Amino acid sequence: SINIFKVESDVQTMKLVYNPKAEENSTYLRSIAQNISRKPTLNSIQMAEIASLVATSGFSADGIEILNYAISKDSRNLDAINLLARYYEELNQLEMAINLRLRIIELDPYNAKNYYQLGVIYKTLGDFASMEKMQKMILSFAKDTPEGAAALKDLVP
């Protein structure tokens, strides 16, 4: 239980020093992340949280590495998969993002937000047939939700 407490304490320290505008904080945050990201007592939710803090502090490659490790430890970690897909979208690596979003569909076939994000990617790529499939899917089960409204508004050629 001491190891679990130490990891939790390190995660809390990371949250306290998190300030992406302060380079010295970011470097310290990165060093903590490197020390604890492979500890066996770190759970997959904590890994995703650490990856987010590190990536938004200017170390996106480190964040992506931690997320890939989290997914390798728990292939059903939707938080890590979704976060990794978002990073790939921001890095304009859309094929990687599509593959991850398709994996989310396999794990959570009623995730309207994921279908919407996938539709946006297809629209960006000019794949309007796939974009319309995503819109139809959202409307088939989530028409009266914010995602349904967004799909009607945004997922059009």
PDB file of C-alpha atoms in Angstrom:
ATOM      1  CA  SER A   1       0.000   0.000   0.000  1.00  0.00           C
ATOM      2  CA  ILE A   2       2.992   2.310   0.423  1.00  0.00           C
ATOM      3  CA  ASN A   3       3.732   2.022  -3.299  1.00  0.00           C
ATOM      4  CA  ILE A   4       0.150   2.906  -4.178  1.00  0.00           C
ATOM      5  CA  PHE A   5       0.304   5.919  -1.849  1.00  0.00           C
ATOM      6  CA  LYS A   6       3.623   7.051  -3.391  1.00  0.00           C
ATOM      7  CA  VAL A   7       2.198   6.915  -6.918  1.00  0.00           C
ATOM      8  CA  GLU A   8      -0.940   8.766  -5.854  1.00  0.00           C
ATOM      9  CA  SER A   9       1.213  11.372  -4.111  1.00  0.00           C
ATOM     10  CA  ASP A  10       3.321  11.835  -7.265  1.00  0.00           C
ATOM     11  CA  VAL A  11       0.193  12.258  -9.402  1.00  0.00           C
ATOM     12  CA  GLN A  12      -1.113  14.892  -6.990  1.00  0.00           C
ATOM     13  CA  THR A  13       2.270  16.669  -7.068  1.00  0.00           C
ATOM     14  CA  MET A  14       2.069  16.732 -10.859  1.00  0.00           C
ATOM     15  CA  LYS A  15      -1.336  18.386 -10.680  1.00  0.00           C
ATOM     16  CA  LEU A  16      -0.015  20.998  -8.247  1.00  0.00           C
ATOM     17  CA  VAL A  17       3.022  21.959 -10.331  1.00  0.00           C
ATOM     18  CA  TYR A  18       1.170  21.809 -13.654  1.00  0.00           C
ATOM     19  CA  ASN A  19       1.617  25.118 -15.416  1.00  0.00           C
ATOM     20  CA  PRO A  20       2.311  24.805 -19.141  1.00  0.00           C
ATOM     21  CA  LYS A  21       3.483  28.437 -19.262  1.00  0.00           C
ATOM     22  CA  ALA A  22       6.328  27.854 -16.792  1.00  0.00           C
ATOM     23  CA  GLU A  23       9.142  25.919 -18.449  1.00  0.00           C
ATOM     24  CA  GLU A  24      10.792  24.916 -15.171  1.00  0.00           C
ATOM     25  CA  ASN A  25       7.490  23.426 -13.964  1.00  0.00           C
ATOM     26  CA  SER A  26       7.079  21.544 -17.243  1.00  0.00           C
ATOM     27  CA  THR A  27      10.543  20.036 -17.013  1.00  0.00           C
ATOM     28  CA  TYR A  28       9.919  18.975 -13.405  1.00  0.00           C
ATOM     29  CA  LEU A  29       6.530  17.548 -14.383  1.00  0.00           C
ATOM     30  CA  ARG A  30       8.152  15.571 -17.186  1.00  0.00           C
ATOM     31  CA  SER A  31      10.763  14.108 -14.821  1.00  0.00           C
ATOM     32  CA  ILE A  32       8.063  12.983 -12.372  1.00  0.00           C
ATOM     33  CA  ALA A  33       6.096  11.424 -15.226  1.00  0.00           C
ATOM     34  CA  GLN A  34       9.144   9.530 -16.461  1.00  0.00           C
ATOM     35  CA  ASN A  35       9.724   8.186 -12.959  1.00  0.00           C
ATOM     36  CA  ILE A  36       6.197   6.933 -12.317  1.00  0.00           C
ATOM     37  CA  SER A  37       4.671   6.174 -15.729  1.00  0.00           C
ATOM     38  CA  ARG A  38       5.881   2.558 -15.705  1.00  0.00           C
ATOM     39  CA  LYS A  39       5.205   1.767 -12.056  1.00  0.00           C
ATOM     40  CA  PRO A  40       2.995  -1.308 -11.677  1.00  0.00           C
ATOM     41  CA  THR A  41       0.758   0.390  -9.103  1.00  0.00           C
ATOM     42  CA  LEU A  42      -0.181   3.189 -11.526  1.00  0.00           C
ATOM     43  CA  ASN A  43      -3.638   2.505 -12.918  1.00  0.00           C
ATOM     44  CA  SER A  44      -4.722   3.231 -16.488  1.00  0.00           C
ATOM     45  CA  ILE A  45      -6.829   6.260 -15.510  1.00  0.00           C
ATOM     46  CA  GLN A  46      -3.825   7.816 -13.769  1.00  0.00           C
ATOM     47  CA  MET A  47      -1.697   7.078 -16.848  1.00  0.00           C
ATOM     48  CA  ALA A  48      -4.128   8.975 -19.069  1.00  0.00           C
ATOM     49  CA  GLU A  49      -4.145  11.864 -16.603  1.00  0.00           C
ATOM     50  CA  ILE A  50      -0.336  11.985 -16.494  1.00  0.00           C
ATOM     51  CA  ALA A  51      -0.133  11.808 -20.278  1.00  0.00           C
ATOM     52  CA  SER A  52      -2.489  14.762 -20.583  1.00  0.00           C
ATOM     53  CA  LEU A  53      -0.472  16.870 -18.142  1.00  0.00           C
ATOM     54  CA  VAL A  54       2.817  16.045 -19.858  1.00  0.00           C
ATOM     55  CA  ALA A  55       1.537  16.536 -23.405  1.00  0.00           C
ATOM     56  CA  THR A  56      -0.078  19.888 -22.666  1.00  0.00           C
ATOM     57  CA  SER A  57       3.155  21.014 -21.002  1.00  0.00           C
ATOM     58  CA  GLY A  58       4.986  20.851 -24.318  1.00  0.00           C
ATOM     59  CA  PHE A  59       6.087  17.220 -24.345  1.00  0.00           C
ATOM     60  CA  SER A  60       3.513  15.728 -26.700  1.00  0.00           C
ATOM     61  CA  ALA A  61       5.760  12.825 -27.737  1.00  0.00           C
ATOM     62  CA  ASP A  62       6.107  11.803 -24.079  1.00  0.00           C
ATOM     63  CA  GLY A  63       2.352  12.088 -23.582  1.00  0.00           C
ATOM     64  CA  ILE A  64       1.691   9.926 -26.634  1.00  0.00           C
ATOM     65  CA  GLU A  65       4.200   7.345 -25.407  1.00  0.00           C
ATOM     66  CA  ILE A  66       2.492   7.169 -22.009  1.00  0.00           C
ATOM     67  CA  LEU A  67      -0.935   6.823 -23.659  1.00  0.00           C
ATOM     68  CA  ASN A  68       0.290   4.019 -25.914  1.00  0.00           C
ATOM     69  CA  TYR A  69       1.698   2.269 -22.854  1.00  0.00           C
ATOM     70  CA  ALA A  70      -1.604   2.760 -20.981  1.00  0.00           C
ATOM     71  CA  ILE A  71      -3.500   1.246 -23.907  1.00  0.00           C
ATOM     72  CA  SER A  72      -1.072  -1.674 -24.096  1.00  0.00           C
ATOM     73  CA  LYS A  73      -1.774  -2.365 -20.401  1.00  0.00           C
ATOM     74  CA  ASP A  74      -5.558  -1.919 -20.767  1.00  0.00           C
ATOM     75  CA  SER A  75      -6.794  -2.177 -24.345  1.00  0.00           C
ATOM     76  CA  ARG A  76     -10.303  -1.107 -23.239  1.00  0.00           C
ATOM     77  CA  ASN A  77      -9.181   2.194 -21.687  1.00  0.00           C
ATOM     78  CA  LEU A  78     -11.538   4.500 -23.570  1.00  0.00           C
ATOM     79  CA  ASP A  79     -10.160   7.616 -21.898  1.00  0.00           C
ATOM     80  CA  ALA A  80      -6.631   6.887 -23.105  1.00  0.00           C
ATOM     81  CA  ILE A  81      -7.773   5.885 -26.596  1.00  0.00           C
ATOM     82  CA  ASN A  82      -9.926   9.000 -26.961  1.00  0.00           C
ATOM     83  CA  LEU A  83      -7.169  11.274 -25.671  1.00  0.00           C
ATOM     84  CA  LEU A  84      -4.639   9.693 -28.020  1.00  0.00           C
ATOM     85  CA  ALA A  85      -7.038  10.159 -30.938  1.00  0.00           C
ATOM     86  CA  ARG A  86      -7.421  13.841 -30.016  1.00  0.00           C
ATOM     87  CA  TYR A  87      -3.644  14.316 -29.939  1.00  0.00           C
ATOM     88  CA  TYR A  88      -3.291  12.695 -33.349  1.00  0.00           C
ATOM     89  CA  GLU A  89      -6.028  14.997 -34.662  1.00  0.00           C
ATOM     90  CA  GLU A  90      -4.158  18.024 -33.306  1.00  0.00           C
ATOM     91  CA  LEU A  91      -0.948  16.751 -34.912  1.00  0.00           C
ATOM     92  CA  ASN A  92      -2.868  16.302 -38.202  1.00  0.00           C
ATOM     93  CA  GLN A  93      -2.159  12.556 -38.218  1.00  0.00           C
ATOM     94  CA  LEU A  94      -5.727  11.850 -39.210  1.00  0.00           C
ATOM     95  CA  GLU A  95      -5.299   8.226 -40.287  1.00  0.00           C
ATOM     96  CA  MET A  96      -4.013   7.360 -36.810  1.00  0.00           C
ATOM     97  CA  ALA A  97      -6.947   9.256 -35.281  1.00  0.00           C
ATOM     98  CA  ILE A  98      -9.418   7.412 -37.519  1.00  0.00           C
ATOM     99  CA  ASN A  99      -8.017   4.020 -36.506  1.00  0.00           C
ATOM    100  CA  LEU A 100      -8.344   4.902 -32.832  1.00  0.00           C
ATOM    101  CA  ARG A 101     -11.883   6.234 -33.259  1.00  0.00           C
ATOM    102  CA  LEU A 102     -12.847   3.023 -35.078  1.00  0.00           C
ATOM    103  CA  ARG A 103     -11.470   1.090 -32.115  1.00  0.00           C
ATOM    104  CA  ILE A 104     -13.659   3.193 -29.812  1.00  0.00           C
ATOM    105  CA  ILE A 105     -16.687   2.216 -31.932  1.00  0.00           C
ATOM    106  CA  GLU A 106     -15.825  -1.461 -31.359  1.00  0.00           C
ATOM    107  CA  LEU A 107     -15.651  -0.899 -27.597  1.00  0.00           C
ATOM    108  CA  ASP A 108     -18.500   1.608 -27.255  1.00  0.00           C
ATOM    109  CA  PRO A 109     -20.879   1.485 -30.237  1.00  0.00           C
ATOM    110  CA  TYR A 110     -23.233   4.111 -28.742  1.00  0.00           C
ATOM    111  CA  ASN A 111     -20.684   6.868 -28.216  1.00  0.00           C
ATOM    112  CA  ALA A 112     -22.235   9.736 -30.183  1.00  0.00           C
ATOM    113  CA  LYS A 113     -19.339  12.086 -29.403  1.00  0.00           C
ATOM    114  CA  ASN A 114     -16.921   9.654 -30.995  1.00  0.00           C
ATOM    115  CA  TYR A 115     -19.076   9.298 -34.120  1.00  0.00           C
ATOM    116  CA  TYR A 116     -19.237  13.084 -34.331  1.00  0.00           C
ATOM    117  CA  GLN A 117     -15.442  13.452 -34.062  1.00  0.00           C
ATOM    118  CA  LEU A 118     -15.004  10.760 -36.694  1.00  0.00           C
ATOM    119  CA  GLY A 119     -17.466  12.585 -38.942  1.00  0.00           C
ATOM    120  CA  VAL A 120     -15.480  15.811 -38.542  1.00  0.00           C
ATOM    121  CA  ILE A 121     -12.285  14.006 -39.539  1.00  0.00           C
ATOM    122  CA  TYR A 122     -13.975  12.520 -42.610  1.00  0.00           C
ATOM    123  CA  LYS A 123     -15.281  15.975 -43.538  1.00  0.00           C
ATOM    124  CA  THR A 124     -11.764  17.406 -43.216  1.00  0.00           C
ATOM    125  CA  LEU A 125     -10.475  14.683 -45.532  1.00  0.00           C
ATOM    126  CA  GLY A 126     -13.291  15.305 -48.020  1.00  0.00           C
ATOM    127  CA  ASP A 127     -14.751  11.816 -47.503  1.00  0.00           C
ATOM    128  CA  PHE A 128     -18.350  13.000 -47.482  1.00  0.00           C
ATOM    129  CA  ALA A 129     -19.863   9.511 -47.869  1.00  0.00           C
ATOM    130  CA  SER A 130     -18.216   8.368 -44.623  1.00  0.00           C
ATOM    131  CA  MET A 131     -19.100  11.665 -42.954  1.00  0.00           C
ATOM    132  CA  GLU A 132     -22.768  11.168 -43.845  1.00  0.00           C
ATOM    133  CA  LYS A 133     -22.624   7.607 -42.463  1.00  0.00           C
ATOM    134  CA  MET A 134     -21.447   9.046 -39.147  1.00  0.00           C
ATOM    135  CA  GLN A 135     -24.243  11.615 -39.199  1.00  0.00           C
ATOM    136  CA  LYS A 136     -26.849   8.917 -39.873  1.00  0.00           C
ATOM    137  CA  MET A 137     -25.445   6.760 -37.114  1.00  0.00           C
ATOM    138  CA  ILE A 138     -25.648   9.605 -34.583  1.00  0.00           C
ATOM    139  CA  LEU A 139     -29.191  10.464 -35.646  1.00  0.00           C
ATOM    140  CA  SER A 140     -30.253   6.810 -35.365  1.00  0.00           C
ATOM    141  CA  PHE A 141     -29.768   6.757 -31.587  1.00  0.00           C
ATOM    142  CA  ALA A 142     -28.876  10.257 -30.372  1.00  0.00           C
ATOM    143  CA  LYS A 143     -31.004  12.627 -32.434  1.00  0.00           C
ATOM    144  CA  ASP A 144     -32.238  14.666 -29.445  1.00  0.00           C
ATOM    145  CA  THR A 145     -28.810  15.236 -27.893  1.00  0.00           C
ATOM    146  CA  PRO A 146     -26.239  17.986 -28.355  1.00  0.00           C
ATOM    147  CA  GLU A 147     -24.287  15.591 -30.584  1.00  0.00           C
ATOM    148  CA  GLY A 148     -27.372  15.066 -32.750  1.00  0.00           C
ATOM    149  CA  ALA A 149     -27.821  18.808 -33.152  1.00  0.00           C
ATOM    150  CA  ALA A 150     -24.128  19.247 -33.951  1.00  0.00           C
ATOM    151  CA  ALA A 151     -24.269  16.420 -36.492  1.00  0.00           C
ATOM    152  CA  LEU A 152     -27.176  18.071 -38.310  1.00  0.00           C
ATOM    153  CA  LYS A 153     -25.362  21.397 -38.308  1.00  0.00           C
ATOM    154  CA  ASP A 154     -21.742  20.434 -38.925  1.00  0.00           C
ATOM    155  CA  LEU A 155     -21.708  17.094 -40.715  1.00  0.00           C
ATOM    156  CA  VAL A 156     -22.937  18.375 -44.042  1.00  0.00           C
ATOM    157  CA  PRO A 157     -20.872  18.802 -47.235  1.00  0.00           C
TER     158      PRO A 157
END
